[in-house]
Coordinates of C-alpha atoms and ligand atoms in Angstrom, one line a residue:
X1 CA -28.5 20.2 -9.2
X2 CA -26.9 20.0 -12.5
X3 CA -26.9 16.7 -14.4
X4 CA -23.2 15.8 -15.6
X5 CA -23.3 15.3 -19.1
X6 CA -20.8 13.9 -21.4
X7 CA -20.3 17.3 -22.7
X8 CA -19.2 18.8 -19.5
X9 CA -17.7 16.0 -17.8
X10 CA -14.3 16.8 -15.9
X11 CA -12.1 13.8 -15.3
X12 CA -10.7 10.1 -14.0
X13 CA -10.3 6.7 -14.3
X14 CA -11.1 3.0 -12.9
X15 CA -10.2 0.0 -11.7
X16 CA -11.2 -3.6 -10.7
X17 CA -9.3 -6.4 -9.1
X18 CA -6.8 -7.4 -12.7
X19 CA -6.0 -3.4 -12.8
X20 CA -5.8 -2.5 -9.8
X21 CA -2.6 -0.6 -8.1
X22 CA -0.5 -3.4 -6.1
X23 CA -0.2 -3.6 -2.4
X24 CA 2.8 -3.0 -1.2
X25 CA 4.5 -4.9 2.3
X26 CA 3.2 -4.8 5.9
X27 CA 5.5 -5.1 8.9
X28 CA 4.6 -6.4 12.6
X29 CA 7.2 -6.4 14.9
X30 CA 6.8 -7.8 18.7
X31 CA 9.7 -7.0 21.9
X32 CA 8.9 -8.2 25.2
X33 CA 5.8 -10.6 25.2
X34 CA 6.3 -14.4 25.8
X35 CA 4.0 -15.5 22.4
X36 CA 5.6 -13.0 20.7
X37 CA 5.4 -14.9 17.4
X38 CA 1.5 -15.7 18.2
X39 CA 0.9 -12.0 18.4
X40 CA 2.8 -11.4 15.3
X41 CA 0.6 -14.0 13.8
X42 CA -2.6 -11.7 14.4
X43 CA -0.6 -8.7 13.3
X44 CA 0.1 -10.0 10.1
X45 CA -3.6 -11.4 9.6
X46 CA -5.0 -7.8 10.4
X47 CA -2.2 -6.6 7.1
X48 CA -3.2 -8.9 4.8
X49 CA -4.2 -6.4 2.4
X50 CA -0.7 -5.1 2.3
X51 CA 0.5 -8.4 0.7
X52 CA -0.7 -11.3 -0.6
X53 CA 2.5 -13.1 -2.4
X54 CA 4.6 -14.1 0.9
X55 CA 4.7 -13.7 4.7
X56 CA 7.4 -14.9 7.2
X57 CA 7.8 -14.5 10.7
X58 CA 11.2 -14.7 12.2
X59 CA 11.2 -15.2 16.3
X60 CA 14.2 -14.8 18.9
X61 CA 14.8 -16.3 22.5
X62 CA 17.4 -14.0 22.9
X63 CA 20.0 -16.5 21.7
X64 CA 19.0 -18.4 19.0
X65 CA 16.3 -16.5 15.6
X66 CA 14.4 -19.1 13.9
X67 CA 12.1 -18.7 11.2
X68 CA 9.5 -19.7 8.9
X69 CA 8.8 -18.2 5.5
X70 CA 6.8 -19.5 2.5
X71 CA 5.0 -18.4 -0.7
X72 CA 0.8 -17.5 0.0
X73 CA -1.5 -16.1 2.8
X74 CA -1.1 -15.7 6.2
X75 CA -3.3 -18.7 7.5
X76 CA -1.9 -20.9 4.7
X77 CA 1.7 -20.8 6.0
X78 CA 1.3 -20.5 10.0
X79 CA -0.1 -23.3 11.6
X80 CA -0.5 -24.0 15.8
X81 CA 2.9 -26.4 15.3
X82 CA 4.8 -24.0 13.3
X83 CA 4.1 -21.1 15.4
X84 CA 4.9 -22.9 18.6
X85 CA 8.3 -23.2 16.8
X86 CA 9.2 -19.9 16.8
X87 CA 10.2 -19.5 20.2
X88 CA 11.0 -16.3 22.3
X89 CA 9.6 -12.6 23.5
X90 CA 10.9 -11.0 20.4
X91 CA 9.2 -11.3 16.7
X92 CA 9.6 -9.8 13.4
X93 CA 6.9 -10.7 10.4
X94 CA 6.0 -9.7 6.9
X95 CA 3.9 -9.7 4.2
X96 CA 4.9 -9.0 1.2
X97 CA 3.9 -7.5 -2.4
X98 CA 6.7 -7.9 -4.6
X99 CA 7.9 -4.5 -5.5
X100 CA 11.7 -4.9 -6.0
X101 CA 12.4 -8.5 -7.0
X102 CA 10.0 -11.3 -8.1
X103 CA 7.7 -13.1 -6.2
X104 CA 9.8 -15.9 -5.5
X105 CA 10.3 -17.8 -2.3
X106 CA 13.7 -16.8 -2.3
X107 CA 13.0 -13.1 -1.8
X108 CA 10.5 -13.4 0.7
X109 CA 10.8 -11.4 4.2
X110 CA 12.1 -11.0 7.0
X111 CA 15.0 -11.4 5.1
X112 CA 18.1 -13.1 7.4
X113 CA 21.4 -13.0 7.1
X114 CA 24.3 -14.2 9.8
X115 CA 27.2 -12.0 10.2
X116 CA 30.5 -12.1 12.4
X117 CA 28.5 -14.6 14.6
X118 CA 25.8 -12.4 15.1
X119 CA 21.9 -12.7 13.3
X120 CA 20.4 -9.8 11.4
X121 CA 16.6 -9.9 9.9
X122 CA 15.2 -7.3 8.1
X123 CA 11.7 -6.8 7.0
X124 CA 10.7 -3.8 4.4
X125 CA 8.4 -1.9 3.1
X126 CA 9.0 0.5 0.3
X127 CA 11.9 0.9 -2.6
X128 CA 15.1 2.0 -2.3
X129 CA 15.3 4.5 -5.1
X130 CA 19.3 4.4 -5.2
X131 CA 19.4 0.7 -4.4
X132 CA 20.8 -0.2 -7.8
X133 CA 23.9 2.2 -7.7
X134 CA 24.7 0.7 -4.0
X135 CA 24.5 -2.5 -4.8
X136 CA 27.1 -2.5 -7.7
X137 CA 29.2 -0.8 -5.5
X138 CA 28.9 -3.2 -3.0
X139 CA 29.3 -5.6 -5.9
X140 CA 32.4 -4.5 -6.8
X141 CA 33.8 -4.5 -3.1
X142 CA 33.4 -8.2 -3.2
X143 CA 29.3 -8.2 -1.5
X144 CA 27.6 -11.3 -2.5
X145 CA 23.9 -10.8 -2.8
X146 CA 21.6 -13.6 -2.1
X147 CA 18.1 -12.4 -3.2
X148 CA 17.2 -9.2 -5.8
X149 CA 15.6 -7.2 -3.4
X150 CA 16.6 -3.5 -2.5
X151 CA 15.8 -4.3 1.3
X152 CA 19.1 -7.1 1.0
X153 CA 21.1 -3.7 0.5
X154 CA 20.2 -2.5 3.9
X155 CA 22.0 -5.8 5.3
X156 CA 24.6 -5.7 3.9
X157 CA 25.7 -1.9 4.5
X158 CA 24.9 -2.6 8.1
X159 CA 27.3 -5.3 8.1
X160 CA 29.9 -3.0 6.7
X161 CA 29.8 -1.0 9.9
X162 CA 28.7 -2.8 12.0
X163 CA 31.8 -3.1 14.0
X164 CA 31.2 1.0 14.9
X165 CA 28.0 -0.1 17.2
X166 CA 24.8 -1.0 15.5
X167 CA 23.0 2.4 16.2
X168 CA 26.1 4.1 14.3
X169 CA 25.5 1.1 11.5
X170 CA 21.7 2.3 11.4
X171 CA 22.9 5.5 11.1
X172 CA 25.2 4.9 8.0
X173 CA 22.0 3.5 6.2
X174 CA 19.9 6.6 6.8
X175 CA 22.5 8.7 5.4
X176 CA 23.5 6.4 2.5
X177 CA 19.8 5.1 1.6
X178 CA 17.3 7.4 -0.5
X179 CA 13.5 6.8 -1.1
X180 CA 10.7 4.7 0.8
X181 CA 11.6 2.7 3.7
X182 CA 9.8 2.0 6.8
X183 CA 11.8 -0.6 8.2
X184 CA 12.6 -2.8 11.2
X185 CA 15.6 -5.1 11.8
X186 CA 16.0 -7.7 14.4
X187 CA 19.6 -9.6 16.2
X188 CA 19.1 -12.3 18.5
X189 CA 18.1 -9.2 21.3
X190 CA 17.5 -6.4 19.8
X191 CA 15.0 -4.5 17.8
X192 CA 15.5 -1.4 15.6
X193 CA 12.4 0.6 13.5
X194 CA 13.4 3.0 11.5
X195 CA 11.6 5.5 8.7
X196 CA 13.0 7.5 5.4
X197 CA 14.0 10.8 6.2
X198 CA 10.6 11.8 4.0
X199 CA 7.9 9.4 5.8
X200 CA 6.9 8.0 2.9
X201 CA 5.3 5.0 4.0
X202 CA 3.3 4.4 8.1
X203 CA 4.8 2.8 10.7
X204 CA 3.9 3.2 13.9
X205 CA 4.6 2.3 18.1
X206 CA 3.0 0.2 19.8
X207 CA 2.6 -1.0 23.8
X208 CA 1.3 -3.7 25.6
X209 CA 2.1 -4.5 28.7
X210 CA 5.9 -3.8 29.0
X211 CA 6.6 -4.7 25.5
X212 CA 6.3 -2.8 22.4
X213 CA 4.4 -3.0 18.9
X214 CA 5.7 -1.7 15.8
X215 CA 3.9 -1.8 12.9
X216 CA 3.0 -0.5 9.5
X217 CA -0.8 0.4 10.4
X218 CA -2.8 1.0 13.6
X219 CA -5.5 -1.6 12.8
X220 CA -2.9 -4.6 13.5
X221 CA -1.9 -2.8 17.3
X222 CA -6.1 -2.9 18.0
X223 CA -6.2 -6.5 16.9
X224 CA -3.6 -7.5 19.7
X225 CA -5.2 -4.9 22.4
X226 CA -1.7 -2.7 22.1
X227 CA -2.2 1.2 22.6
X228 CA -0.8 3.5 20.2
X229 CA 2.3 5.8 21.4
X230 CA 3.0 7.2 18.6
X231 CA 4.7 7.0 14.5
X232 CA 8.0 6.5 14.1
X233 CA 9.2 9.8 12.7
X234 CA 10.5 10.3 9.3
X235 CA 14.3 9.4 9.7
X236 CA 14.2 8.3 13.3
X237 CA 15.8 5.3 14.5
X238 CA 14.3 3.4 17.6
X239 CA 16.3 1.2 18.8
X240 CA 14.5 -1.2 21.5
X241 CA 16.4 -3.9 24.0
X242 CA 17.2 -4.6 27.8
X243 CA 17.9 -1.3 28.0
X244 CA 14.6 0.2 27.2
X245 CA 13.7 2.3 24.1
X246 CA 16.4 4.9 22.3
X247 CA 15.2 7.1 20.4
X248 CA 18.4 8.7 17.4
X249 CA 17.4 11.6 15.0
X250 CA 18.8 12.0 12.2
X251 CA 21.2 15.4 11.5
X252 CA 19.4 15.3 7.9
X253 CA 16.4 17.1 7.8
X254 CA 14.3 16.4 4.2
X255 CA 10.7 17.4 3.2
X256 CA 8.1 15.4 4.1
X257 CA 6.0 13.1 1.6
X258 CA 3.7 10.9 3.0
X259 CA 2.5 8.4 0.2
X260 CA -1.4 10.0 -0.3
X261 CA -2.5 7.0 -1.6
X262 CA -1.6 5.7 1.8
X263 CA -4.6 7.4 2.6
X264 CA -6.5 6.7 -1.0
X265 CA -6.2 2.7 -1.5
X266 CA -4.1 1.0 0.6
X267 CA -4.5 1.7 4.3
X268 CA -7.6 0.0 5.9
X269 CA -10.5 2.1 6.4
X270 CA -9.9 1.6 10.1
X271 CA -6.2 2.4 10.5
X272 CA -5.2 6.1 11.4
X273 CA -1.9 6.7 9.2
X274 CA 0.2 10.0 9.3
X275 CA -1.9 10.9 11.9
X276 CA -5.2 10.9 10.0
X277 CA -8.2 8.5 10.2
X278 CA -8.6 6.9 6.8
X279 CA -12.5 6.0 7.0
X280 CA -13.1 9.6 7.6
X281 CA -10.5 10.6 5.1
X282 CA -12.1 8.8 2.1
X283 CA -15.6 10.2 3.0
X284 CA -14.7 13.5 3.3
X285 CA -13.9 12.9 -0.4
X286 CA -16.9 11.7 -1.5
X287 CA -18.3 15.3 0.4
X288 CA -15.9 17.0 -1.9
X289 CA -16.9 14.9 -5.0
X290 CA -20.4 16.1 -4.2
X291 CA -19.6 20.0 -3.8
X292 CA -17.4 19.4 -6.9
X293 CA -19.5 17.1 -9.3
X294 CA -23.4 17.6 -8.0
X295 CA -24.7 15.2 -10.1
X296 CA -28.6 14.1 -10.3
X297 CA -29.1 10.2 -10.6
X298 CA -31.6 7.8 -8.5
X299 CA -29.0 6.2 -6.3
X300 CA -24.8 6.5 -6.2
X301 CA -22.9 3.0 -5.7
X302 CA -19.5 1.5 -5.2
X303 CA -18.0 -1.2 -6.5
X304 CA -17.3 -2.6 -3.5
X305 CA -15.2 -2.6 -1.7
X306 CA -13.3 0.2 -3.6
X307 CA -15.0 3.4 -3.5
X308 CA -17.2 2.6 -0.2
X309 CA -16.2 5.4 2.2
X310 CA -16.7 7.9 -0.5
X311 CA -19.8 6.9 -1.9
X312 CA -21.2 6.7 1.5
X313 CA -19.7 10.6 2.1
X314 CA -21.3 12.0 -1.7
X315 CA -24.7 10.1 -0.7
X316 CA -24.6 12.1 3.0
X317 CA -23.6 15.1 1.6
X318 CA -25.9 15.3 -1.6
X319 CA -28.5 13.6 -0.1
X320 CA -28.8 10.6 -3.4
X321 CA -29.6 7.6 -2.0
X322 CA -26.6 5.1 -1.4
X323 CA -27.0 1.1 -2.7
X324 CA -25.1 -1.3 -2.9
X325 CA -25.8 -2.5 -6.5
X326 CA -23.4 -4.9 -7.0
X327 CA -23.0 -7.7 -4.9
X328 CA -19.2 -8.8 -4.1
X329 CA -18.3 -12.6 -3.6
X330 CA -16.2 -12.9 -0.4
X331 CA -15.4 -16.6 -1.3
X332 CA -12.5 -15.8 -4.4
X333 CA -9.5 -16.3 -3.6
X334 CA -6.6 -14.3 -5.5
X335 CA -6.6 -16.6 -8.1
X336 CA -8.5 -18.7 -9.9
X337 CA -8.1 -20.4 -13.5
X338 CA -7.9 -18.0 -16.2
X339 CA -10.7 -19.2 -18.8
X340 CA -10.0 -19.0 -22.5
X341 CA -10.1 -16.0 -24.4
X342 CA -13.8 -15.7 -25.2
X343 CA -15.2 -16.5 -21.5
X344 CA -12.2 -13.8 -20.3
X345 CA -14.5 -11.4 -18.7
X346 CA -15.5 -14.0 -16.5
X347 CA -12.7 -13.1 -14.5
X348 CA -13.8 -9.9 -13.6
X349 CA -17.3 -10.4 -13.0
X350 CA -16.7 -13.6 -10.6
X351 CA -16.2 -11.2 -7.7
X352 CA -18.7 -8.9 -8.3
X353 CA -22.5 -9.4 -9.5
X354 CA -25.0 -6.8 -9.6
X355 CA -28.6 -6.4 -8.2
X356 CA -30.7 -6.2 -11.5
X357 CA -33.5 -5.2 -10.3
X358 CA -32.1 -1.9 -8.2
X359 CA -30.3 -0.9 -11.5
X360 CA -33.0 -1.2 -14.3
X361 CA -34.2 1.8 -15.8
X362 CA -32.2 3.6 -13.1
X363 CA -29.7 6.6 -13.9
X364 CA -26.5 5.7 -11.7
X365 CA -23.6 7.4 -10.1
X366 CA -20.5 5.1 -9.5
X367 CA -17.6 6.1 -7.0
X368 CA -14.8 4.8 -7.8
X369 CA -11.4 5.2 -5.8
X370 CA -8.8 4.9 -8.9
X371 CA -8.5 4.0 -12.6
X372 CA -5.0 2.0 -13.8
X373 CA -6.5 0.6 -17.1
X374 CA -9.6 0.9 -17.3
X375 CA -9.9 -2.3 -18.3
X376 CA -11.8 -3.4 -15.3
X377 CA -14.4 -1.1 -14.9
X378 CA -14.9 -1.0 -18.9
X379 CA -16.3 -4.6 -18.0
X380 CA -18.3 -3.8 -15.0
X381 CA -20.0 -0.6 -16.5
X382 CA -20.7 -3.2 -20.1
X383 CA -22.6 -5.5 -17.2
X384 CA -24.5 -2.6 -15.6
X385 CA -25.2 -1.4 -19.4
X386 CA -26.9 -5.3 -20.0
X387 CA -28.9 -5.5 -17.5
X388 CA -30.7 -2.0 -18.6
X389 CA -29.3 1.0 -16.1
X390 CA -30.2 4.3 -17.7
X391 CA -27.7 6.3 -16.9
X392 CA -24.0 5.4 -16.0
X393 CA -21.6 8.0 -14.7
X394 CA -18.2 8.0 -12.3
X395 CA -16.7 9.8 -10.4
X396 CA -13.3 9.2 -9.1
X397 CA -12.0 10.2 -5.6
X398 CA -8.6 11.4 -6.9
X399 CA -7.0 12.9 -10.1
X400 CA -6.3 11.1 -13.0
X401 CA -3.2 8.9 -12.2
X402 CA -0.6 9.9 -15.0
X403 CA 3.0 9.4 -13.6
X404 CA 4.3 6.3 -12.1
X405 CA 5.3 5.3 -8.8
X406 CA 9.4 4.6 -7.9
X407 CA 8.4 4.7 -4.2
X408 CA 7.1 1.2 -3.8
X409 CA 3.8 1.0 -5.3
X410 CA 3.4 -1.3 -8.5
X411 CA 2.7 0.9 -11.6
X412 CA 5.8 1.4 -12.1
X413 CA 5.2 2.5 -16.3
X414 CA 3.4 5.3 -17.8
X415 CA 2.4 2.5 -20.0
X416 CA 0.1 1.1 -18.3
X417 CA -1.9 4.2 -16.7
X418 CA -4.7 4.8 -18.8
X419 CA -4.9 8.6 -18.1
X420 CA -1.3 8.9 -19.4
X421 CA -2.1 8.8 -22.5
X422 CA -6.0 8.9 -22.6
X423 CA -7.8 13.0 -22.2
X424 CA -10.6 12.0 -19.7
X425 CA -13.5 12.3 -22.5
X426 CA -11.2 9.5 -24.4
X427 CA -11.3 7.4 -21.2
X428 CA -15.0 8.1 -20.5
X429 CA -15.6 6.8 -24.4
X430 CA -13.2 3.4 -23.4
X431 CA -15.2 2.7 -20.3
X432 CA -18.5 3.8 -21.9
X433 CA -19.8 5.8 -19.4
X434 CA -22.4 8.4 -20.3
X435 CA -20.0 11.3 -17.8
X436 CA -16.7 11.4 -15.7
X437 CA -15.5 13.0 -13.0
X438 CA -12.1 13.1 -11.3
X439 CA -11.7 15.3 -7.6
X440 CA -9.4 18.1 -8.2
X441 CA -6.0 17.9 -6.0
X442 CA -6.8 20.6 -4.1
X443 CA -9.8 18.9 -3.1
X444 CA -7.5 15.9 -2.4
X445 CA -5.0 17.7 0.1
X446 CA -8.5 19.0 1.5
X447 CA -9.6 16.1 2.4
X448 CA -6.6 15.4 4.7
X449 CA -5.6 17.2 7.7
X450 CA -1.4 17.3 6.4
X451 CA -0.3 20.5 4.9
X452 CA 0.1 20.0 0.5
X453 CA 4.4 20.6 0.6
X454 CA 4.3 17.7 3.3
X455 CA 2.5 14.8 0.6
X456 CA 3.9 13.1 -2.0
X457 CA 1.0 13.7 -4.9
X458 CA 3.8 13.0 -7.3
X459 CA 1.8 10.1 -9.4
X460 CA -1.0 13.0 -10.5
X461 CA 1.3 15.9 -10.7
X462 CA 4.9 14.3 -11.7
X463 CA 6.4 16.2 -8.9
X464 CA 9.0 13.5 -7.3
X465 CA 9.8 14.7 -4.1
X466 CA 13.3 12.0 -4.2
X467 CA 15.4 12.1 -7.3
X468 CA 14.2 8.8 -9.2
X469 CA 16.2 6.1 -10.7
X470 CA 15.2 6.2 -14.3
X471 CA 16.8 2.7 -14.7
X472 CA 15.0 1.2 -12.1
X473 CA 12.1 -1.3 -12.6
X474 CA 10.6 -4.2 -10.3
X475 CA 13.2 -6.8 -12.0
X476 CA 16.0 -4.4 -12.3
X477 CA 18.6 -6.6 -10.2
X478 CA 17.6 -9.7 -12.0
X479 CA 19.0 -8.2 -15.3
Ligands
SF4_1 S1 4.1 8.5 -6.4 FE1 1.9 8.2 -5.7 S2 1.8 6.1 -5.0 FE2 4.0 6.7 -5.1 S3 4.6 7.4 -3.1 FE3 4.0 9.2 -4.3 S4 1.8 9.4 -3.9 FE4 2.3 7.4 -3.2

């Protein structure tokens, strides 16, 4: 075993709750089951983590879509009344991470418009990466836009062509719209899923009973007792209705580039996405970590709940002992009163406290699953340098984060990634650790089961797998 010193110390970065990368949106969609809004409820608890600005739910008897949308967490907007509201076997919900669009009431999902008599609702997640140049052609056609979200696109070139047939209309959009979406509309009886040509982002098929289940991640189908089918393929539409489920592929073929930090960050640990357990996923990186970095310290942590699954794979495969040396408060909410300037660390350490007397005199290994800004973790490690650990190194389960996302996941500038303009000595020296370690890419695409050409890795090695939109930004259409 080799001890990691500051001298020999690869690469990475960190993160805590103020710097961490945003969620994006999860979807839950419900055909064929009589408290089809009730189950969408559940749904949409079990992908909270996905978003935590906004959720709505929008319900249909077959005649009539109602809905309920507001601003904050699932069990803060639906209540027993509200949900016995939203009548009818069919339901669409969302929660939502503003990634295109403030967080406004106003751009909250599903998102519903009324056309030639006729109700559309979408809900969305990912970015449109050519939304901008659509939109101010539609602009100049006479389309009047209503919120300044990508997703309000969608609607509107579906109403365009709609009068073809709505499965030609779906069609139009694949062929028209480039980037991330996994996506699934509702009319007053119908219900239509559909996925970029790339697969950027999950979504996946559902059944219970008669009725189907489609939904951004598996976890939400075992809440409601649905069994998996099968993801949505990248640009397949599914189009689901009295007549059963249709299945249209589109003539485009693309690459594949399923988001990695699907896998990484976002997912839940108990979710299979593209195909892949993520629990298993994240502690085969900490294996790697441990082939990569062997490291001797007393005991390797987390900072929960970041880093978990790895830690828990470098303590199995090195055979350090795994604590948990920080403690993390369930209780805080998302926010909480922003103290003055010198009490400002506060903020970070409310969540998490650590054990002093597991950490004293102790040399300590830290997994962490990503660094933004460093800002975070420069706090945490200052608090585990107080309260007398030896030793302080990290290792991160991924490459440094250089390049920004345009695929709907909030770091959007190179600004604000610390490893774009920070060697990794210069952000071991900023966070004050004694070594760090980043796992190598190929490690990475080791540690899933998907072949490297078929993952988008493009936010540690630049390589966009869709032509970006220089000009766009998260307030872009608000300009
Ligand atoms: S750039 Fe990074 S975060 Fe964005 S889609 Fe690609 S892998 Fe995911």
């Amino acid at each position: 075993m080799k001890m990691f010193s500051r001298r020999d110390a690869k690469t990475l970065r960190i993160s805590g709750p103020e710097d961490r990368p945003r969620d994006e949106c999860g979807i839950f969609a419900v055909y064929g089951h009589e408290d089809a809004a009730k189950l969408t409820y559940f749904g949409l608890y079990a992908l909270q983590h996905r978003g935590q600005e906004s959720a709505g739910i929008v319900a249909s008897d077959g005649m009539r879509v109602v809905e309920h949308k507001a601003m904050g967490l699932v069990p803060e907007i639906f209540n027993e009344g509200i949900l016995d509201g939203l009548k009818g076997t069919m339901a669409l919900g969302h929660v939502r991470y503003s990634t295109t669009g403030s967080s406004l009431l106003v751009n909250a999902q599903p998102f519903r418009i009324q056309h030639s008599g006729r109700t559309l609702a979408v809900a969305h997640n990912g970015n449109l990466v050519n939304a901008r140049q659509i939109r101010i052609q539609l602009e100049e056609e006479g389309h009047i836009f209503q919120s300044t979200m990508d997703s309000e696109v969608v609607l509107h070139l579906i109403a365009k062509t709609i009068r073809k047939g709505l499965d030609q209309a779906m069609q139009e959009v694949v062929t028209r719209v480039r980037g991330a979406y996994s996506m699934v509309i509702m009319t007053e009886d119908t219900l239509i899923a559909m996925r970029d040509l790339n697969g950027f982002r999950p979504l996946c098929l559902g059944r219970l009973n008669s009725g189907y289940i489609v939904t951004s991640e598996t976890c939400a189908l075992d809440l409601v007792e649905a069994e998996y089918i099968r993801d949505v393929e990248p640009g397949e539409i599914l189009v689901i209705n009295d007549q059963g489920l249709q299945s249209i592929r589109s003539e485009k073929v693309e690459r594949r580039a399923h988001c990695i930090f699907e896998l990484i960050y976002f997912a839940r640990p108990d979710s299979n996405v593209f195909g892949q357990n993520v629990y298993l996923f994240r502690k085969k990186q900490g294996q790697l970590l441990a082939e990569e970095f062997p490291l001797e310290a007393d005991l390797v942590m987390p900072f929960p709940d970041s880093g978990n699954y790895a830690a828990l794979g470098y303590s199995h495969s090195s055979g350090v002992p795994i604590e948990m040396g920080v403690i993390r408060n369930h209780y805080v909410g998302r926010t909480f009163i922003q103290p003055s300037q010198t009490m400002r660390d506060f903020g970070v350490k409310v969540k998490l406290n650590p054990v002093k007397e597991l950490l004293k005199g102790r040399r300590v290994l830290v997994i962490e699953d990503s660094i933004i800004r460093g800002t975070t973790a420069r706090t945490r490690i200052k608090t585990l340098r107080r309260i007398g650990a030896r030793e302080i190194h990290m290792l991160v389960s991924c490459p440094p984060h250089r390049f920004p996302c345009f695929y709907g996941i909030d770091f959007s500038t190179r600004g604000e990634l610390i490893a774009a303009h920070k060697s990794v000595p210069e952000i071991r020296d900023f966070i004050g650790l004694d070594s760090l370690g980043y796992l190598g890419i190929e490690n990475l695409v080791q540690s899933t089961h998907i072949p490297r050409e078929d993952l988008c890795l493009a936010c540690f090695d630049g390589e966009y797998p869709v032509p970006i939109d220089e000009k766009f930004s998260k307030l872009c259409f608000e300009c």
